[in-house]
Amino acid sequence: MTRFMDVHRNMTGITGPELEEAHAADLALEKAEDVHFEGAWAGPESGTVYCLSNGPSADAVQRVHERAGHKADEIHAVPLSV
Amino acid sequence: MTRFMDVHRNMTGITGPELEEAHAADLALEKAEDVHFEGAWAGPESGTVYCLSNGPSADAVQRVHERAGHKADEIHAVPLSV
């Protein structure tokens, strides 16, 4: 399993409840792809949302996001952390 | 205080020890700007590094990174998290 960071842009004005709802949708769908979404950080002003996940591939992470209705704009493996 | 996510690009080939050294440099310099770097995730293949911090402003975060020798390419406030 690899850790991934993905980025969603153009989410300007996102609210706390909307972020929670989006994350809950990912969690409800992630098992089918053997993915786990660990957390997410959102900036309503910049419209940027970052999601941290573990999974077998970037494609698997993207499939969960697509089924949840919010395809990521960018996904990068981030195997190193501190 | 606000939480920020910043992004460094063109870090292709970064190693675990290099990430640790860069993070330690930030930690050694952050107090002067009232910033705290919570963690960082790096992808040697994509050359992308994401840093999560708390601080008074994006400029303060950038000043710490500049003094540590690794200016960020992008910094966004991320006040929402889940």
mmCIF file with all atom_site columns, C-alpha atoms in Angstrom:
data_model
loop_
_atom_site.group_PDB
_atom_site.id
_atom_site.type_symbol
_atom_site.label_atom_id
_atom_site.label_alt_id
_atom_site.label_comp_id
_atom_site.label_asym_id
_atom_site.label_entity_id
_atom_site.label_seq_id
_atom_site.pdbx_PDB_ins_code
_atom_site.Cartn_x
_atom_site.Cartn_y
_atom_site.Cartn_z
_atom_site.occupancy
_atom_site.B_iso_or_equiv
_atom_site.pdbx_formal_charge
_atom_site.auth_seq_id
_atom_site.auth_comp_id
_atom_site.auth_asym_id
_atom_site.auth_atom_id
_atom_site.pdbx_PDB_model_num
ATOM 1   C CA . MET A 1 1  ? 0.000   0.000  0.000   1.00 0.00 ? 1  MET A CA 1
ATOM 2   C CA . THR A 1 2  ? 1.158   3.498  -0.771  1.00 0.00 ? 2  THR A CA 1
ATOM 3   C CA . ARG A 1 3  ? 0.192   6.837  0.670   1.00 0.00 ? 3  ARG A CA 1
ATOM 4   C CA . PHE A 1 4  ? -1.254  9.422  -1.725  1.00 0.00 ? 4  PHE A CA 1
ATOM 5   C CA . MET A 1 5  ? -2.010  13.124 -1.564  1.00 0.00 ? 5  MET A CA 1
ATOM 6   C CA . ASP A 1 6  ? -4.630  14.346 -3.995  1.00 0.00 ? 6  ASP A CA 1
ATOM 7   C CA . VAL A 1 7  ? -5.725  17.863 -4.786  1.00 0.00 ? 7  VAL A CA 1
ATOM 8   C CA . HIS A 1 8  ? -9.121  19.254 -5.774  1.00 0.00 ? 8  HIS A CA 1
ATOM 9   C CA . ARG A 1 9  ? -9.251  22.798 -7.167  1.00 0.00 ? 9  ARG A CA 1
ATOM 10  C CA . ASN A 1 10 ? -12.158 25.150 -7.862  1.00 0.00 ? 10 ASN A CA 1
ATOM 11  C CA . MET A 1 11 ? -13.843 24.319 -4.540  1.00 0.00 ? 11 MET A CA 1
ATOM 12  C CA . THR A 1 12 ? -14.126 27.990 -3.580  1.00 0.00 ? 12 THR A CA 1
ATOM 13  C CA . GLY A 1 13 ? -16.583 28.564 -0.752  1.00 0.00 ? 13 GLY A CA 1
ATOM 14  C CA . ILE A 1 14 ? -16.577 24.979 0.506   1.00 0.00 ? 14 ILE A CA 1
ATOM 15  C CA . THR A 1 15 ? -17.992 24.780 4.050   1.00 0.00 ? 15 THR A CA 1
ATOM 16  C CA . GLY A 1 16 ? -17.115 22.531 6.974   1.00 0.00 ? 16 GLY A CA 1
ATOM 17  C CA . PRO A 1 17 ? -20.297 20.449 6.592   1.00 0.00 ? 17 PRO A CA 1
ATOM 18  C CA . GLU A 1 18 ? -19.666 20.069 2.840   1.00 0.00 ? 18 GLU A CA 1
ATOM 19  C CA . LEU A 1 19 ? -16.127 18.835 3.522   1.00 0.00 ? 19 LEU A CA 1
ATOM 20  C CA . GLU A 1 20 ? -17.460 16.364 6.094   1.00 0.00 ? 20 GLU A CA 1
ATOM 21  C CA . GLU A 1 21 ? -20.119 15.141 3.669   1.00 0.00 ? 21 GLU A CA 1
ATOM 22  C CA . ALA A 1 22 ? -17.574 14.666 0.863   1.00 0.00 ? 22 ALA A CA 1
ATOM 23  C CA . HIS A 1 23 ? -15.210 12.787 3.190   1.00 0.00 ? 23 HIS A CA 1
ATOM 24  C CA . ALA A 1 24 ? -18.053 10.597 4.452   1.00 0.00 ? 24 ALA A CA 1
ATOM 25  C CA . ALA A 1 25 ? -18.937 9.727  0.842   1.00 0.00 ? 25 ALA A CA 1
ATOM 26  C CA . ASP A 1 26 ? -15.331 8.644  0.232   1.00 0.00 ? 26 ASP A CA 1
ATOM 27  C CA . LEU A 1 27 ? -15.309 6.549  3.410   1.00 0.00 ? 27 LEU A CA 1
ATOM 28  C CA . ALA A 1 28 ? -18.569 4.857  2.397   1.00 0.00 ? 28 ALA A CA 1
ATOM 29  C CA . LEU A 1 29 ? -17.116 3.844  -0.979  1.00 0.00 ? 29 LEU A CA 1
ATOM 30  C CA . GLU A 1 30 ? -13.421 3.220  -0.269  1.00 0.00 ? 30 GLU A CA 1
ATOM 31  C CA . LYS A 1 31 ? -13.555 -0.464 0.759   1.00 0.00 ? 31 LYS A CA 1
ATOM 32  C CA . ALA A 1 32 ? -14.305 -1.704 -2.775  1.00 0.00 ? 32 ALA A CA 1
ATOM 33  C CA . GLU A 1 33 ? -10.954 -0.268 -3.918  1.00 0.00 ? 33 GLU A CA 1
ATOM 34  C CA . ASP A 1 34 ? -8.965  -1.210 -0.790  1.00 0.00 ? 34 ASP A CA 1
ATOM 35  C CA . VAL A 1 35 ? -8.376  2.516  -0.204  1.00 0.00 ? 35 VAL A CA 1
ATOM 36  C CA . HIS A 1 36 ? -8.556  4.430  3.075   1.00 0.00 ? 36 HIS A CA 1
ATOM 37  C CA . PHE A 1 37 ? -8.943  8.193  3.247   1.00 0.00 ? 37 PHE A CA 1
ATOM 38  C CA . GLU A 1 38 ? -7.068  9.379  6.338   1.00 0.00 ? 38 GLU A CA 1
ATOM 39  C CA . GLY A 1 39 ? -7.995  13.046 6.304   1.00 0.00 ? 39 GLY A CA 1
ATOM 40  C CA . ALA A 1 40 ? -8.554  16.175 4.260   1.00 0.00 ? 40 ALA A CA 1
ATOM 41  C CA . TRP A 1 41 ? -7.795  19.894 4.535   1.00 0.00 ? 41 TRP A CA 1
ATOM 42  C CA . ALA A 1 42 ? -9.761  22.572 2.709   1.00 0.00 ? 42 ALA A CA 1
ATOM 43  C CA . GLY A 1 43 ? -9.312  26.241 1.899   1.00 0.00 ? 43 GLY A CA 1
ATOM 44  C CA . PRO A 1 44 ? -12.589 27.952 0.990   1.00 0.00 ? 44 PRO A CA 1
ATOM 45  C CA . GLU A 1 45 ? -10.773 31.090 -0.213  1.00 0.00 ? 45 GLU A CA 1
ATOM 46  C CA . SER A 1 46 ? -8.342  29.372 -2.582  1.00 0.00 ? 46 SER A CA 1
ATOM 47  C CA . GLY A 1 47 ? -10.823 26.629 -3.429  1.00 0.00 ? 47 GLY A CA 1
ATOM 48  C CA . THR A 1 48 ? -8.192  23.968 -2.774  1.00 0.00 ? 48 THR A CA 1
ATOM 49  C CA . VAL A 1 49 ? -8.828  20.655 -0.999  1.00 0.00 ? 49 VAL A CA 1
ATOM 50  C CA . TYR A 1 50 ? -6.032  18.193 -0.104  1.00 0.00 ? 50 TYR A CA 1
ATOM 51  C CA . CYS A 1 51 ? -6.863  14.558 0.712   1.00 0.00 ? 51 CYS A CA 1
ATOM 52  C CA . LEU A 1 52 ? -4.457  12.067 2.263   1.00 0.00 ? 52 LEU A CA 1
ATOM 53  C CA . SER A 1 53 ? -5.117  8.399  1.593   1.00 0.00 ? 53 SER A CA 1
ATOM 54  C CA . ASN A 1 54 ? -3.615  4.926  1.593   1.00 0.00 ? 54 ASN A CA 1
ATOM 55  C CA . GLY A 1 55 ? -4.270  2.575  -1.269  1.00 0.00 ? 55 GLY A CA 1
ATOM 56  C CA . PRO A 1 56 ? -2.924  0.243  -3.922  1.00 0.00 ? 56 PRO A CA 1
ATOM 57  C CA . SER A 1 57 ? -2.669  2.875  -6.694  1.00 0.00 ? 57 SER A CA 1
ATOM 58  C CA . ALA A 1 58 ? -3.521  6.441  -7.696  1.00 0.00 ? 58 ALA A CA 1
ATOM 59  C CA . ASP A 1 59 ? -6.149  4.999  -10.054 1.00 0.00 ? 59 ASP A CA 1
ATOM 60  C CA . ALA A 1 60 ? -7.867  3.237  -7.146  1.00 0.00 ? 60 ALA A CA 1
ATOM 61  C CA . VAL A 1 61 ? -7.943  6.495  -5.167  1.00 0.00 ? 61 VAL A CA 1
ATOM 62  C CA . GLN A 1 62 ? -9.362  8.310  -8.182  1.00 0.00 ? 62 GLN A CA 1
ATOM 63  C CA . ARG A 1 63 ? -12.073 5.683  -8.717  1.00 0.00 ? 63 ARG A CA 1
ATOM 64  C CA . VAL A 1 64 ? -13.356 6.235  -5.163  1.00 0.00 ? 64 VAL A CA 1
ATOM 65  C CA . HIS A 1 65 ? -13.366 10.007 -5.638  1.00 0.00 ? 65 HIS A CA 1
ATOM 66  C CA . GLU A 1 66 ? -15.146 9.660  -9.007  1.00 0.00 ? 66 GLU A CA 1
ATOM 67  C CA . ARG A 1 67 ? -17.868 7.419  -7.568  1.00 0.00 ? 67 ARG A CA 1
ATOM 68  C CA . ALA A 1 68 ? -18.306 9.922  -4.730  1.00 0.00 ? 68 ALA A CA 1
ATOM 69  C CA . GLY A 1 69 ? -18.832 12.644 -7.330  1.00 0.00 ? 69 GLY A CA 1
ATOM 70  C CA . HIS A 1 70 ? -15.631 14.645 -6.840  1.00 0.00 ? 70 HIS A CA 1
ATOM 71  C CA . LYS A 1 71 ? -12.820 13.613 -9.184  1.00 0.00 ? 71 LYS A CA 1
ATOM 72  C CA . ALA A 1 72 ? -9.372  14.830 -8.065  1.00 0.00 ? 72 ALA A CA 1
ATOM 73  C CA . ASP A 1 73 ? -7.391  17.217 -10.280 1.00 0.00 ? 73 ASP A CA 1
ATOM 74  C CA . GLU A 1 74 ? -4.018  15.815 -9.207  1.00 0.00 ? 74 GLU A CA 1
ATOM 75  C CA . ILE A 1 75 ? -2.884  12.690 -7.312  1.00 0.00 ? 75 ILE A CA 1
ATOM 76  C CA . HIS A 1 76 ? 0.702   12.015 -6.250  1.00 0.00 ? 76 HIS A CA 1
ATOM 77  C CA . ALA A 1 77 ? 2.203   9.109  -4.341  1.00 0.00 ? 77 ALA A CA 1
ATOM 78  C CA . VAL A 1 78 ? 3.839   10.449 -1.155  1.00 0.00 ? 78 VAL A CA 1
ATOM 79  C CA . PRO A 1 79 ? 5.672   7.452  0.313   1.00 0.00 ? 79 PRO A CA 1
ATOM 80  C CA . LEU A 1 80 ? 7.886   9.651  2.527   1.00 0.00 ? 80 LEU A CA 1
ATOM 81  C CA . SER A 1 81 ? 6.605   11.534 5.564   1.00 0.00 ? 81 SER A CA 1
ATOM 82  C CA . VAL A 1 82 ? 7.908   13.275 8.625   1.00 0.00 ? 82 VAL A CA 1
ATOM 83  C CA . MET B 1 1  ? -3.571  31.149 13.979  1.00 0.00 ? 1  MET B CA 1
ATOM 84  C CA . THR B 1 2  ? -4.448  29.496 10.720  1.00 0.00 ? 2  THR B CA 1
ATOM 85  C CA . ARG B 1 3  ? -3.490  26.165 9.238   1.00 0.00 ? 3  ARG B CA 1
ATOM 86  C CA . PHE B 1 4  ? -1.642  26.199 5.906   1.00 0.00 ? 4  PHE B CA 1
ATOM 87  C CA . MET B 1 5  ? -0.717  23.606 3.314   1.00 0.00 ? 5  MET B CA 1
ATOM 88  C CA . ASP B 1 6  ? 2.233   24.504 1.128   1.00 0.00 ? 6  ASP B CA 1
ATOM 89  C CA . VAL B 1 7  ? 3.606   22.732 -1.910  1.00 0.00 ? 7  VAL B CA 1
ATOM 90  C CA . HIS B 1 8  ? 7.165   22.372 -3.200  1.00 0.00 ? 8  HIS B CA 1
ATOM 91  C CA . ARG B 1 9  ? 7.651   21.093 -6.745  1.00 0.00 ? 9  ARG B CA 1
ATOM 92  C CA . ASN B 1 10 ? 10.739  19.924 -8.644  1.00 0.00 ? 10 ASN B CA 1
ATOM 93  C CA . MET B 1 11 ? 11.980  17.877 -5.672  1.00 0.00 ? 11 MET B CA 1
ATOM 94  C CA . THR B 1 12 ? 12.346  14.730 -7.782  1.00 0.00 ? 12 THR B CA 1
ATOM 95  C CA . GLY B 1 13 ? 14.495  12.092 -6.104  1.00 0.00 ? 13 GLY B CA 1
ATOM 96  C CA . ILE B 1 14 ? 14.130  13.494 -2.577  1.00 0.00 ? 14 ILE B CA 1
ATOM 97  C CA . THR B 1 15 ? 15.107  10.878 0.033   1.00 0.00 ? 15 THR B CA 1
ATOM 98  C CA . GLY B 1 16 ? 13.764  10.203 3.522   1.00 0.00 ? 16 GLY B CA 1
ATOM 99  C CA . PRO B 1 17 ? 16.861  11.676 5.211   1.00 0.00 ? 17 PRO B CA 1
ATOM 100 C CA . GLU B 1 18 ? 16.652  14.788 2.991   1.00 0.00 ? 18 GLU B CA 1
ATOM 101 C CA . LEU B 1 19 ? 12.997  15.282 3.953   1.00 0.00 ? 19 LEU B CA 1
ATOM 102 C CA . GLU B 1 20 ? 13.890  14.884 7.629   1.00 0.00 ? 20 GLU B CA 1
ATOM 103 C CA . GLU B 1 21 ? 16.756  17.376 7.296   1.00 0.00 ? 21 GLU B CA 1
ATOM 104 C CA . ALA B 1 22 ? 14.535  19.938 5.540   1.00 0.00 ? 22 ALA B CA 1
ATOM 105 C CA . HIS B 1 23 ? 11.809  19.543 8.177   1.00 0.00 ? 23 HIS B CA 1
ATOM 106 C CA . ALA B 1 24 ? 14.369  19.874 10.998  1.00 0.00 ? 24 ALA B CA 1
ATOM 107 C CA . ALA B 1 25 ? 15.620  23.115 9.402   1.00 0.00 ? 25 ALA B CA 1
ATOM 108 C CA . ASP B 1 26 ? 12.065  24.478 9.405   1.00 0.00 ? 26 ASP B CA 1
ATOM 109 C CA . LEU B 1 27 ? 11.558  23.464 13.044  1.00 0.00 ? 27 LEU B CA 1
ATOM 110 C CA . ALA B 1 28 ? 14.810  25.165 14.038  1.00 0.00 ? 28 ALA B CA 1
ATOM 111 C CA . LEU B 1 29 ? 13.718  28.457 12.450  1.00 0.00 ? 29 LEU B CA 1
ATOM 112 C CA . GLU B 1 30 ? 9.936   28.520 12.946  1.00 0.00 ? 30 GLU B CA 1
ATOM 113 C CA . LYS B 1 31 ? 9.744   30.152 16.391  1.00 0.00 ? 31 LYS B CA 1
ATOM 114 C CA . ALA B 1 32 ? 10.835  33.590 15.133  1.00 0.00 ? 32 ALA B CA 1
ATOM 115 C CA . GLU B 1 33 ? 7.728   33.687 12.928  1.00 0.00 ? 33 GLU B CA 1
ATOM 116 C CA . ASP B 1 34 ? 5.335   32.057 15.414  1.00 0.00 ? 34 ASP B CA 1
ATOM 117 C CA . VAL B 1 35 ? 4.881   29.202 12.925  1.00 0.00 ? 35 VAL B CA 1
ATOM 118 C CA . HIS B 1 36 ? 4.785   25.467 13.633  1.00 0.00 ? 36 HIS B CA 1
ATOM 119 C CA . PHE B 1 37 ? 5.345   22.850 10.953  1.00 0.00 ? 37 PHE B CA 1
ATOM 120 C CA . GLU B 1 38 ? 3.207   19.839 11.840  1.00 0.00 ? 38 GLU B CA 1
ATOM 121 C CA . GLY B 1 39 ? 4.315   17.409 9.169   1.00 0.00 ? 39 GLY B CA 1
ATOM 122 C CA . ALA B 1 40 ? 5.277   16.872 5.560   1.00 0.00 ? 40 ALA B CA 1
ATOM 123 C CA . TRP B 1 41 ? 4.685   14.262 2.843   1.00 0.00 ? 41 TRP B CA 1
ATOM 124 C CA . ALA B 1 42 ? 6.992   13.785 -0.125  1.00 0.00 ? 42 ALA B CA 1
ATOM 125 C CA . GLY B 1 43 ? 6.833   12.010 -3.459  1.00 0.00 ? 43 GLY B CA 1
ATOM 126 C CA . PRO B 1 44 ? 10.289  11.397 -4.960  1.00 0.00 ? 44 PRO B CA 1
ATOM 127 C CA . GLU B 1 45 ? 8.794   10.330 -8.308  1.00 0.00 ? 45 GLU B CA 1
ATOM 128 C CA . SER B 1 46 ? 6.567   13.373 -8.838  1.00 0.00 ? 46 SER B CA 1
ATOM 129 C CA . GLY B 1 47 ? 8.983   15.690 -7.027  1.00 0.00 ? 47 GLY B CA 1
ATOM 130 C CA . THR B 1 48 ? 6.147   17.078 -4.905  1.00 0.00 ? 48 THR B CA 1
ATOM 131 C CA . VAL B 1 49 ? 6.392   17.885 -1.185  1.00 0.00 ? 49 VAL B CA 1
ATOM 132 C CA . TYR B 1 50 ? 3.379   18.976 0.906   1.00 0.00 ? 50 TYR B CA 1
ATOM 133 C CA . CYS B 1 51 ? 3.919   20.700 4.279   1.00 0.00 ? 51 CYS B CA 1
ATOM 134 C CA . LEU B 1 52 ? 1.214   21.284 6.875   1.00 0.00 ? 52 LEU B CA 1
ATOM 135 C CA . SER B 1 53 ? 1.756   24.168 9.286   1.00 0.00 ? 53 SER B CA 1
ATOM 136 C CA . ASN B 1 54 ? 0.080   26.521 11.723  1.00 0.00 ? 54 ASN B CA 1
ATOM 137 C CA . GLY B 1 55 ? 0.939   30.186 11.720  1.00 0.00 ? 55 GLY B CA 1
ATOM 138 C CA . PRO B 1 56 ? -0.211  33.790 11.584  1.00 0.00 ? 56 PRO B CA 1
ATOM 139 C CA . SER B 1 57 ? -0.002  34.152 7.777   1.00 0.00 ? 57 SER B CA 1
ATOM 140 C CA . ALA B 1 58 ? 1.157   32.529 4.550   1.00 0.00 ? 58 ALA B CA 1
ATOM 141 C CA . ASP B 1 59 ? 3.956   35.108 4.415   1.00 0.00 ? 59 ASP B CA 1
ATOM 142 C CA . ALA B 1 60 ? 5.224   33.996 7.827   1.00 0.00 ? 60 ALA B CA 1
ATOM 143 C CA . VAL B 1 61 ? 5.240   30.360 6.659   1.00 0.00 ? 61 VAL B CA 1
ATOM 144 C CA . GLN B 1 62 ? 7.100   31.359 3.503   1.00 0.00 ? 62 GLN B CA 1
ATOM 145 C CA . ARG B 1 63 ? 9.725   33.335 5.459   1.00 0.00 ? 63 ARG B CA 1
ATOM 146 C CA . VAL B 1 64 ? 10.598  30.234 7.505   1.00 0.00 ? 64 VAL B CA 1
ATOM 147 C CA . HIS B 1 65 ? 10.864  28.112 4.351   1.00 0.00 ? 65 HIS B CA 1
ATOM 148 C CA . GLU B 1 66 ? 13.017  30.782 2.635   1.00 0.00 ? 66 GLU B CA 1
ATOM 149 C CA . ARG B 1 67 ? 15.421  31.016 5.571   1.00 0.00 ? 67 ARG B CA 1
ATOM 150 C CA . ALA B 1 68 ? 15.656  27.208 5.586   1.00 0.00 ? 68 ALA B CA 1
ATOM 151 C CA . GLY B 1 69 ? 16.625  27.346 1.909   1.00 0.00 ? 69 GLY B CA 1
ATOM 152 C CA . HIS B 1 70 ? 13.500  25.853 0.337   1.00 0.00 ? 70 HIS B CA 1
ATOM 153 C CA . LYS B 1 71 ? 10.925  28.434 -0.722  1.00 0.00 ? 71 LYS B CA 1
ATOM 154 C CA . ALA B 1 72 ? 7.444   26.982 -1.317  1.00 0.00 ? 72 ALA B CA 1
ATOM 155 C CA . ASP B 1 73 ? 5.867   27.193 -4.774  1.00 0.00 ? 73 ASP B CA 1
ATOM 156 C CA . GLU B 1 74 ? 2.320   27.482 -3.418  1.00 0.00 ? 74 GLU B CA 1
ATOM 157 C CA . ILE B 1 75 ? 0.798   28.166 0.021   1.00 0.00 ? 75 ILE B CA 1
ATOM 158 C CA . HIS B 1 76 ? -2.909  28.004 0.802   1.00 0.00 ? 76 HIS B CA 1
ATOM 159 C CA . ALA B 1 77 ? -4.778  28.550 4.048   1.00 0.00 ? 77 ALA B CA 1
ATOM 160 C CA . VAL B 1 78 ? -6.697  25.357 4.912   1.00 0.00 ? 78 VAL B CA 1
ATOM 161 C CA . PRO B 1 79 ? -8.845  26.311 7.913   1.00 0.00 ? 79 PRO B CA 1
ATOM 162 C CA . LEU B 1 80 ? -11.188 23.324 7.435   1.00 0.00 ? 80 LEU B CA 1
ATOM 163 C CA . SER B 1 81 ? -10.167 19.737 8.134   1.00 0.00 ? 81 SER B CA 1
ATOM 164 C CA . VAL B 1 82 ? -11.728 16.350 8.647   1.00 0.00 ? 82 VAL B CA 1
#
